[in-house]
mmCIF file of N, CA and C in Angstrom:
data_model
loop_
_atom_site.group_PDB
_atom_site.id
_atom_site.type_symbol
_atom_site.label_atom_id
_atom_site.label_comp_id
_atom_site.label_asym_id
_atom_site.label_seq_id
_atom_site.Cartn_x
_atom_site.Cartn_y
_atom_site.Cartn_z
ATOM 1 N N UNK A 99 0.822 -1.300 0.062
ATOM 2 C CA UNK A 99 0.086 -0.020 -0.109
ATOM 3 C C UNK A 99 0.892 1.275 0.077
ATOM 4 N N UNK A 100 0.571 2.270 -0.796
ATOM 5 C CA UNK A 100 1.282 3.392 -0.765
ATOM 6 C C UNK A 100 1.078 4.312 0.263
ATOM 7 N N UNK A 101 2.031 5.194 0.779
ATOM 8 C CA UNK A 101 1.894 6.078 1.800
ATOM 9 C C UNK A 101 0.583 6.903 1.897
ATOM 10 N N UNK A 102 0.480 7.594 0.662
ATOM 11 C CA UNK A 102 -0.672 8.515 0.494
ATOM 12 C C UNK A 102 -2.008 7.914 0.734
ATOM 13 N N UNK A 103 -2.104 6.642 0.005
ATOM 14 C CA UNK A 103 -3.373 5.932 0.186
ATOM 15 C C UNK A 103 -3.671 5.514 1.492
ATOM 16 N N UNK A 104 -2.636 5.024 2.308
ATOM 17 C CA UNK A 104 -2.691 4.560 3.726
ATOM 18 C C UNK A 104 -3.142 5.866 4.551
ATOM 19 N N UNK A 105 -2.625 7.059 4.429
ATOM 20 C CA UNK A 105 -2.890 8.326 5.131
ATOM 21 C C UNK A 105 -4.398 8.639 4.891
ATOM 22 N N UNK A 106 -4.779 8.649 3.637
ATOM 23 C CA UNK A 106 -6.111 8.939 3.267
ATOM 24 C C UNK A 106 -7.210 8.097 4.025
ATOM 25 N N UNK A 107 -6.847 6.757 3.782
ATOM 26 C CA UNK A 107 -7.876 5.691 4.326
ATOM 27 C C UNK A 107 -7.910 5.908 5.945
ATOM 28 N N UNK A 108 -6.673 6.007 6.615
ATOM 29 C CA UNK A 108 -6.618 6.151 8.134
ATOM 30 C C UNK A 108 -7.412 7.470 8.393
ATOM 31 N N UNK A 109 -7.215 8.576 7.900
ATOM 32 C CA UNK A 109 -7.931 9.773 8.227
ATOM 33 C C UNK A 109 -9.462 9.668 7.911
ATOM 34 N N UNK A 110 -9.936 9.042 7.006
ATOM 35 C CA UNK A 110 -11.260 8.852 6.665
ATOM 36 C C UNK A 110 -11.831 7.930 7.640
ATOM 37 N N UNK A 111 -11.110 6.818 8.023
ATOM 38 C CA UNK A 111 -11.537 5.849 9.039
ATOM 39 C C UNK A 111 -11.770 6.575 10.396
ATOM 40 N N UNK A 112 -10.760 7.318 10.902
ATOM 41 C CA UNK A 112 -10.857 8.057 11.993
ATOM 42 C C UNK A 112 -12.002 8.980 12.179
ATOM 43 N N UNK A 113 -12.202 9.659 11.055
ATOM 44 C CA UNK A 113 -13.367 10.668 11.084
ATOM 45 C C UNK A 113 -14.754 9.960 11.011
ATOM 46 N N UNK A 114 -14.713 8.783 10.371
ATOM 47 C CA UNK A 114 -15.912 8.101 10.253
ATOM 48 C C UNK A 114 -16.279 7.302 11.591
ATOM 49 N N UNK A 115 -15.240 7.013 12.396
ATOM 50 C CA UNK A 115 -15.436 6.346 13.678
ATOM 51 C C UNK A 115 -15.657 7.281 14.682
ATOM 52 N N UNK A 116 -15.505 8.527 14.497
ATOM 53 C CA UNK A 116 -15.870 9.588 15.480
ATOM 54 C C UNK A 116 -14.772 9.625 16.523
ATOM 55 N N UNK A 117 -13.470 9.569 16.170
ATOM 56 C CA UNK A 117 -12.435 9.434 17.178
ATOM 57 C C UNK A 117 -12.122 10.771 17.825
ATOM 58 N N UNK A 118 -12.354 11.871 16.969
ATOM 59 C CA UNK A 118 -11.967 13.134 17.526
ATOM 60 C C UNK A 118 -12.809 13.521 18.753
ATOM 61 N N UNK A 119 -13.643 14.609 18.584
ATOM 62 C CA UNK A 119 -14.451 15.217 19.701
ATOM 63 C C UNK A 119 -15.339 14.328 20.227
ATOM 64 N N UNK A 120 -16.198 13.483 19.379
ATOM 65 C CA UNK A 120 -17.071 12.567 20.092
ATOM 66 C C UNK A 120 -16.474 11.591 21.002
ATOM 67 N N UNK A 121 -15.188 11.242 20.660
ATOM 68 C CA UNK A 121 -14.680 10.256 21.449
ATOM 69 C C UNK A 121 -14.485 10.914 22.874
ATOM 70 N N UNK A 122 -14.354 12.135 23.247
ATOM 71 C CA UNK A 122 -14.256 12.785 24.586
ATOM 72 C C UNK A 122 -15.501 12.671 25.204
ATOM 73 N N UNK A 123 -16.565 12.462 24.530
ATOM 74 C CA UNK A 123 -17.911 12.409 25.384
ATOM 75 C C UNK A 123 -18.394 11.144 25.571
ATOM 76 N N UNK A 124 -17.775 10.001 25.149
ATOM 77 C CA UNK A 124 -18.225 8.779 25.198
ATOM 78 C C UNK A 124 -18.613 8.324 26.708
ATOM 79 N N UNK A 125 -17.605 8.671 27.521
ATOM 80 C CA UNK A 125 -17.799 8.429 29.041
ATOM 81 C C UNK A 125 -18.673 9.327 29.539
ATOM 82 N N UNK A 126 -18.968 10.344 29.059
ATOM 83 C CA UNK A 126 -19.872 11.363 29.750
ATOM 84 C C UNK A 126 -21.465 11.125 29.340
ATOM 85 N N UNK A 127 -21.727 10.411 28.265
ATOM 86 C CA UNK A 127 -22.941 10.256 27.574
ATOM 87 C C UNK A 127 -24.044 9.880 28.625
ATOM 88 N N UNK A 128 -23.810 8.948 29.448
ATOM 89 C CA UNK A 128 -24.901 8.512 30.375
ATOM 90 C C UNK A 128 -25.249 9.486 31.417
ATOM 91 N N UNK A 129 -24.171 10.219 31.845
ATOM 92 C CA UNK A 129 -24.340 11.138 32.875
ATOM 93 C C UNK A 129 -25.053 12.426 32.244
ATOM 94 N N UNK A 130 -24.678 12.811 31.082
ATOM 95 C CA UNK A 130 -25.504 13.938 30.373
ATOM 96 C C UNK A 130 -27.039 13.589 30.131
ATOM 97 N N UNK A 131 -27.217 12.280 29.743
ATOM 98 C CA UNK A 131 -28.654 11.957 29.611
ATOM 99 C C UNK A 131 -29.519 11.918 30.820
ATOM 100 N N UNK A 132 -28.719 11.775 31.965
ATOM 101 C CA UNK A 132 -29.488 11.712 33.201
ATOM 102 C C UNK A 132 -29.727 13.232 33.809
ATOM 103 N N UNK A 133 -29.199 14.296 33.277
ATOM 104 C CA UNK A 133 -29.226 15.544 33.777
ATOM 105 C C UNK A 133 -30.576 15.965 33.130
ATOM 106 N N UNK A 134 -31.143 16.963 34.063
ATOM 107 C CA UNK A 134 -32.305 17.723 33.575
ATOM 108 C C UNK A 134 -31.888 18.757 32.508
ATOM 109 N N UNK A 135 -32.987 19.462 31.832
ATOM 110 C CA UNK A 135 -32.567 20.305 30.853
ATOM 111 C C UNK A 135 -31.815 21.600 31.361
ATOM 112 N N UNK A 136 -32.106 22.089 32.562
ATOM 113 C CA UNK A 136 -31.574 23.107 33.069
ATOM 114 C C UNK A 136 -30.381 22.949 33.986
ATOM 115 N N UNK A 137 -30.006 21.627 34.135
ATOM 116 C CA UNK A 137 -28.833 21.244 35.015
ATOM 117 C C UNK A 137 -27.626 21.240 34.106
ATOM 118 N N UNK A 138 -26.495 21.428 34.866
ATOM 119 C CA UNK A 138 -25.171 21.274 34.271
ATOM 120 C C UNK A 138 -24.410 20.130 34.928
ATOM 121 N N UNK A 139 -23.691 19.401 34.066
ATOM 122 C CA UNK A 139 -23.056 18.248 34.435
ATOM 123 C C UNK A 139 -21.744 18.705 35.159
ATOM 124 N N UNK A 140 -21.472 18.301 36.339
ATOM 125 C CA UNK A 140 -20.141 18.678 37.011
ATOM 126 C C UNK A 140 -19.087 17.651 36.848
ATOM 127 N N UNK A 141 -17.939 18.076 36.266
ATOM 128 C CA UNK A 141 -16.844 17.087 35.975
ATOM 129 C C UNK A 141 -15.600 17.500 36.864
ATOM 130 N N UNK A 142 -14.742 16.571 37.059
ATOM 131 C CA UNK A 142 -13.351 16.809 37.728
ATOM 132 C C UNK A 142 -12.366 16.400 36.739
ATOM 133 N N UNK A 143 -11.310 17.068 36.633
ATOM 134 C CA UNK A 143 -10.228 16.931 35.701
ATOM 135 C C UNK A 143 -9.151 16.404 36.482
ATOM 136 N N UNK A 144 -8.557 15.257 36.116
ATOM 137 C CA UNK A 144 -7.254 14.628 36.787
ATOM 138 C C UNK A 144 -6.326 14.627 35.980
ATOM 139 N N UNK A 145 -5.210 15.423 36.199
ATOM 140 C CA UNK A 145 -4.076 15.646 35.341
ATOM 141 C C UNK A 145 -4.271 16.964 34.495
ATOM 142 N N UNK A 146 -3.551 17.982 35.072
ATOM 143 C CA UNK A 146 -3.880 19.258 34.354
ATOM 144 C C UNK A 146 -2.628 19.677 33.609
ATOM 145 N N UNK A 147 -1.940 18.738 32.952
ATOM 146 C CA UNK A 147 -0.761 18.939 32.092
ATOM 147 C C UNK A 147 -1.233 19.207 30.720
ATOM 148 N N UNK A 148 -0.433 19.141 29.727
ATOM 149 C CA UNK A 148 -0.822 19.446 28.338
ATOM 150 C C UNK A 148 -2.065 18.969 27.911
ATOM 151 N N UNK A 149 -2.325 17.702 27.833
ATOM 152 C CA UNK A 149 -3.563 17.068 27.455
ATOM 153 C C UNK A 149 -4.781 17.429 28.287
ATOM 154 N N UNK A 150 -4.740 17.544 29.492
ATOM 155 C CA UNK A 150 -5.766 17.779 30.399
ATOM 156 C C UNK A 150 -6.112 19.321 30.200
ATOM 157 N N UNK A 151 -5.211 20.155 30.037
ATOM 158 C CA UNK A 151 -5.498 21.618 29.865
ATOM 159 C C UNK A 151 -6.178 21.870 28.432
ATOM 160 N N UNK A 152 -5.726 21.023 27.431
ATOM 161 C CA UNK A 152 -6.391 21.141 26.212
ATOM 162 C C UNK A 152 -7.845 20.821 26.273
ATOM 163 N N UNK A 153 -8.093 19.809 26.905
ATOM 164 C CA UNK A 153 -9.363 19.268 27.013
ATOM 165 C C UNK A 153 -10.263 20.391 27.613
ATOM 166 N N UNK A 154 -9.707 20.883 28.718
ATOM 167 C CA UNK A 154 -10.497 21.765 29.575
ATOM 168 C C UNK A 154 -10.741 23.118 28.660
ATOM 169 N N UNK A 155 -9.600 23.641 28.043
ATOM 170 C CA UNK A 155 -9.844 24.853 27.371
ATOM 171 C C UNK A 155 -10.524 24.898 26.151
ATOM 172 N N UNK A 156 -10.368 23.773 25.256
ATOM 173 C CA UNK A 156 -10.958 23.734 24.080
ATOM 174 C C UNK A 156 -12.372 22.939 23.996
ATOM 175 N N UNK A 157 -12.592 22.076 25.008
ATOM 176 C CA UNK A 157 -13.883 21.377 24.932
ATOM 177 C C UNK A 157 -14.905 21.682 25.968
ATOM 178 N N UNK A 158 -14.448 21.638 27.230
ATOM 179 C CA UNK A 158 -15.395 21.950 28.333
ATOM 180 C C UNK A 158 -15.883 23.329 28.329
ATOM 181 N N UNK A 159 -15.012 24.322 27.789
ATOM 182 C CA UNK A 159 -15.326 25.706 28.036
ATOM 183 C C UNK A 159 -16.267 26.010 26.878
ATOM 184 N N UNK A 160 -16.502 25.290 25.831
ATOM 185 C CA UNK A 160 -17.359 25.571 24.912
ATOM 186 C C UNK A 160 -18.752 24.887 25.122
ATOM 187 N N UNK A 161 -18.824 23.944 26.049
ATOM 188 C CA UNK A 161 -20.020 23.353 26.482
ATOM 189 C C UNK A 161 -20.672 23.887 27.657
ATOM 190 N N UNK A 162 -21.921 24.616 27.275
ATOM 191 C CA UNK A 162 -22.571 25.199 28.360
ATOM 192 C C UNK A 162 -23.328 24.290 29.432
ATOM 193 N N UNK A 163 -23.386 22.951 29.008
ATOM 194 C CA UNK A 163 -24.016 21.979 29.853
ATOM 195 C C UNK A 163 -22.972 21.292 30.704
ATOM 196 N N UNK A 164 -21.743 21.670 30.656
ATOM 197 C CA UNK A 164 -20.623 20.981 31.425
ATOM 198 C C UNK A 164 -20.000 22.021 32.353
ATOM 199 N N UNK A 165 -19.656 21.761 33.569
ATOM 200 C CA UNK A 165 -18.988 22.678 34.339
ATOM 201 C C UNK A 165 -17.879 21.987 35.174
ATOM 202 N N UNK A 166 -16.695 22.504 35.022
ATOM 203 C CA UNK A 166 -15.450 21.986 35.678
ATOM 204 C C UNK A 166 -15.577 22.336 37.201
ATOM 205 N N UNK A 167 -15.803 21.275 38.092
ATOM 206 C CA UNK A 167 -15.962 21.671 39.373
ATOM 207 C C UNK A 167 -14.848 21.234 40.270
ATOM 208 N N UNK A 168 -13.809 20.577 39.682
ATOM 209 C CA UNK A 168 -12.709 20.277 40.371
ATOM 210 C C UNK A 168 -11.573 19.818 39.525
ATOM 211 N N UNK A 169 -10.103 20.399 39.770
ATOM 212 C CA UNK A 169 -9.087 20.078 39.043
ATOM 213 C C UNK A 169 -8.122 19.560 40.137
ATOM 214 N N UNK A 170 -7.393 18.355 39.521
ATOM 215 C CA UNK A 170 -6.357 17.730 40.465
ATOM 216 C C UNK A 170 -5.135 17.393 39.629
ATOM 217 N N UNK A 171 -3.980 17.657 40.308
ATOM 218 C CA UNK A 171 -2.621 17.543 39.760
ATOM 219 C C UNK A 171 -1.723 17.595 40.956
ATOM 220 N N UNK A 172 -0.681 16.773 40.986
ATOM 221 C CA UNK A 172 0.255 16.615 41.908
ATOM 222 C C UNK A 172 1.402 17.803 41.799
ATOM 223 N N UNK A 173 1.526 18.425 40.659
ATOM 224 C CA UNK A 173 2.474 19.362 40.361
ATOM 225 C C UNK A 173 1.668 20.662 40.582
ATOM 226 N N UNK A 174 2.101 21.401 41.696
ATOM 227 C CA UNK A 174 1.516 22.642 42.173
ATOM 228 C C UNK A 174 1.149 23.800 41.058
ATOM 229 N N UNK A 175 2.271 24.159 40.385
ATOM 230 C CA UNK A 175 2.156 25.199 39.268
ATOM 231 C C UNK A 175 1.125 24.866 38.355
ATOM 232 N N UNK A 176 0.930 23.556 37.906
ATOM 233 C CA UNK A 176 -0.187 23.169 36.840
ATOM 234 C C UNK A 176 -1.535 23.218 37.681
ATOM 235 N N UNK A 177 -1.558 22.716 38.967
ATOM 236 C CA UNK A 177 -2.759 22.800 39.779
ATOM 237 C C UNK A 177 -3.258 24.282 39.879
ATOM 238 N N UNK A 178 -2.432 25.144 40.133
ATOM 239 C CA UNK A 178 -2.961 26.534 40.366
ATOM 240 C C UNK A 178 -3.416 27.159 38.984
ATOM 241 N N UNK A 179 -2.636 26.870 38.026
ATOM 242 C CA UNK A 179 -3.024 27.415 36.782
ATOM 243 C C UNK A 179 -4.403 26.856 36.117
ATOM 244 N N UNK A 180 -4.578 25.521 36.418
ATOM 245 C CA UNK A 180 -5.938 24.859 36.095
ATOM 246 C C UNK A 180 -7.091 25.363 36.901
ATOM 247 N N UNK A 181 -6.704 25.540 38.197
ATOM 248 C CA UNK A 181 -7.950 26.165 39.088
ATOM 249 C C UNK A 181 -8.241 27.497 38.586
ATOM 250 N N UNK A 182 -7.291 28.322 38.279
ATOM 251 C CA UNK A 182 -7.609 29.637 37.829
ATOM 252 C C UNK A 182 -8.295 29.686 36.456
ATOM 253 N N UNK A 183 -8.053 28.822 35.720
ATOM 254 C CA UNK A 183 -8.793 28.642 34.403
ATOM 255 C C UNK A 183 -10.158 27.941 34.380
ATOM 256 N N UNK A 184 -10.360 27.120 35.553
ATOM 257 C CA UNK A 184 -11.607 26.364 35.628
ATOM 258 C C UNK A 184 -12.824 27.346 36.023
ATOM 259 N N UNK A 185 -14.036 26.736 36.082
ATOM 260 C CA UNK A 185 -15.074 27.747 36.393
ATOM 261 C C UNK A 185 -14.968 28.087 37.851
ATOM 262 N N UNK A 186 -15.754 28.988 38.369
ATOM 263 C CA UNK A 186 -15.683 29.583 39.589
ATOM 264 C C UNK A 186 -15.738 28.536 40.794
ATOM 265 N N UNK A 187 -16.447 27.419 40.414
ATOM 266 C CA UNK A 187 -16.713 26.352 41.301
ATOM 267 C C UNK A 187 -15.452 25.213 41.222
ATOM 268 N N UNK A 188 -14.657 25.462 40.406
ATOM 269 C CA UNK A 188 -13.505 24.566 40.157
ATOM 270 C C UNK A 188 -12.470 24.502 41.299
ATOM 271 N N UNK A 189 -12.661 23.615 42.186
ATOM 272 C CA UNK A 189 -11.792 23.732 43.486
ATOM 273 C C UNK A 189 -10.362 22.861 43.129
ATOM 274 N N UNK A 190 -9.403 23.350 43.683
ATOM 275 C CA UNK A 190 -8.131 22.410 43.360
ATOM 276 C C UNK A 190 -7.784 21.325 44.461
ATOM 277 N N UNK A 191 -7.366 20.235 44.014
ATOM 278 C CA UNK A 191 -7.131 19.087 44.665
ATOM 279 C C UNK A 191 -5.673 18.650 44.392
ATOM 280 N N UNK A 192 -4.930 18.073 45.541
ATOM 281 C CA UNK A 192 -3.702 17.424 45.180
ATOM 282 C C UNK A 192 -3.850 16.061 45.119
ATOM 283 N N UNK A 193 -5.005 15.593 45.656
ATOM 284 C CA UNK A 193 -5.392 14.069 45.721
ATOM 285 C C UNK A 193 -6.743 13.715 44.965
ATOM 286 N N UNK A 194 -6.625 13.074 44.107
ATOM 287 C CA UNK A 194 -7.757 12.802 43.101
ATOM 288 C C UNK A 194 -8.980 12.148 43.921
ATOM 289 N N UNK A 195 -8.571 11.243 45.006
ATOM 290 C CA UNK A 195 -9.688 10.679 45.793
ATOM 291 C C UNK A 195 -10.571 11.613 46.507
ATOM 292 N N UNK A 196 -9.964 12.635 47.005
ATOM 293 C CA UNK A 196 -10.728 13.776 47.753
ATOM 294 C C UNK A 196 -11.769 14.512 46.690
ATOM 295 N N UNK A 197 -11.110 14.640 45.502
ATOM 296 C CA UNK A 197 -12.056 15.335 44.445
ATOM 297 C C UNK A 197 -13.195 14.280 44.166
ATOM 298 N N UNK A 198 -13.050 12.938 44.090
ATOM 299 C CA UNK A 198 -13.951 12.158 43.540
ATOM 300 C C UNK A 198 -14.903 11.832 44.650
ATOM 301 N N UNK A 199 -14.573 12.113 45.861
ATOM 302 C CA UNK A 199 -15.553 12.052 47.009
ATOM 303 C C UNK A 199 -16.670 12.991 46.847
ATOM 304 N N UNK A 200 -16.547 14.008 46.195
ATOM 305 C CA UNK A 200 -17.799 14.988 45.987
ATOM 306 C C UNK A 200 -18.780 14.323 45.268
ATOM 307 N N UNK A 201 -20.128 14.616 45.755
ATOM 308 C CA UNK A 201 -21.243 14.195 45.047
ATOM 309 C C UNK A 201 -21.709 14.849 43.813
ATOM 310 N N UNK A 202 -21.171 16.039 43.721
ATOM 311 C CA UNK A 202 -21.627 16.873 42.535
ATOM 312 C C UNK A 202 -20.655 16.786 41.236
ATOM 313 N N UNK A 203 -19.598 15.889 41.382
ATOM 314 C CA UNK A 203 -18.685 15.460 40.321
ATOM 315 C C UNK A 203 -18.922 14.277 39.784
ATOM 316 N N UNK A 204 -19.244 13.990 38.533
ATOM 317 C CA UNK A 204 -19.388 12.869 37.841
ATOM 318 C C UNK A 204 -18.376 12.386 37.132
#
C-alpha cells in the first residue's frame, strides 16, 4: 500500500469512527442523559498538564452544559493554573480521591 493511500484511508476511518471530539464524550454520555434540561454536569479533571488543559480549554469551555467543578494535579504550578482557568466552582485538589468523593462531580 502506498503511503498517501494509507494516510487517506486512516484519516477517513478516524473521522468516520468519531475518534476526535465525539470520543471525548463517550464516557460522559450516560451522565449527560441523566441530567435535566436546566442542570449542568459537574466534572473533575485529573491531570492538568498538556492534554488535560487542552481538553478543559477547548472542549469543556465551549459546552454550556458542562461545568468543571474540580481540578487535580500533584504538580502545584499546573494545579494553580488549572484552578484559575476552571469555572468559579473549580476547586483545586492534590489528591484525586478527595475530589472524587464530592457528590456533585460525575
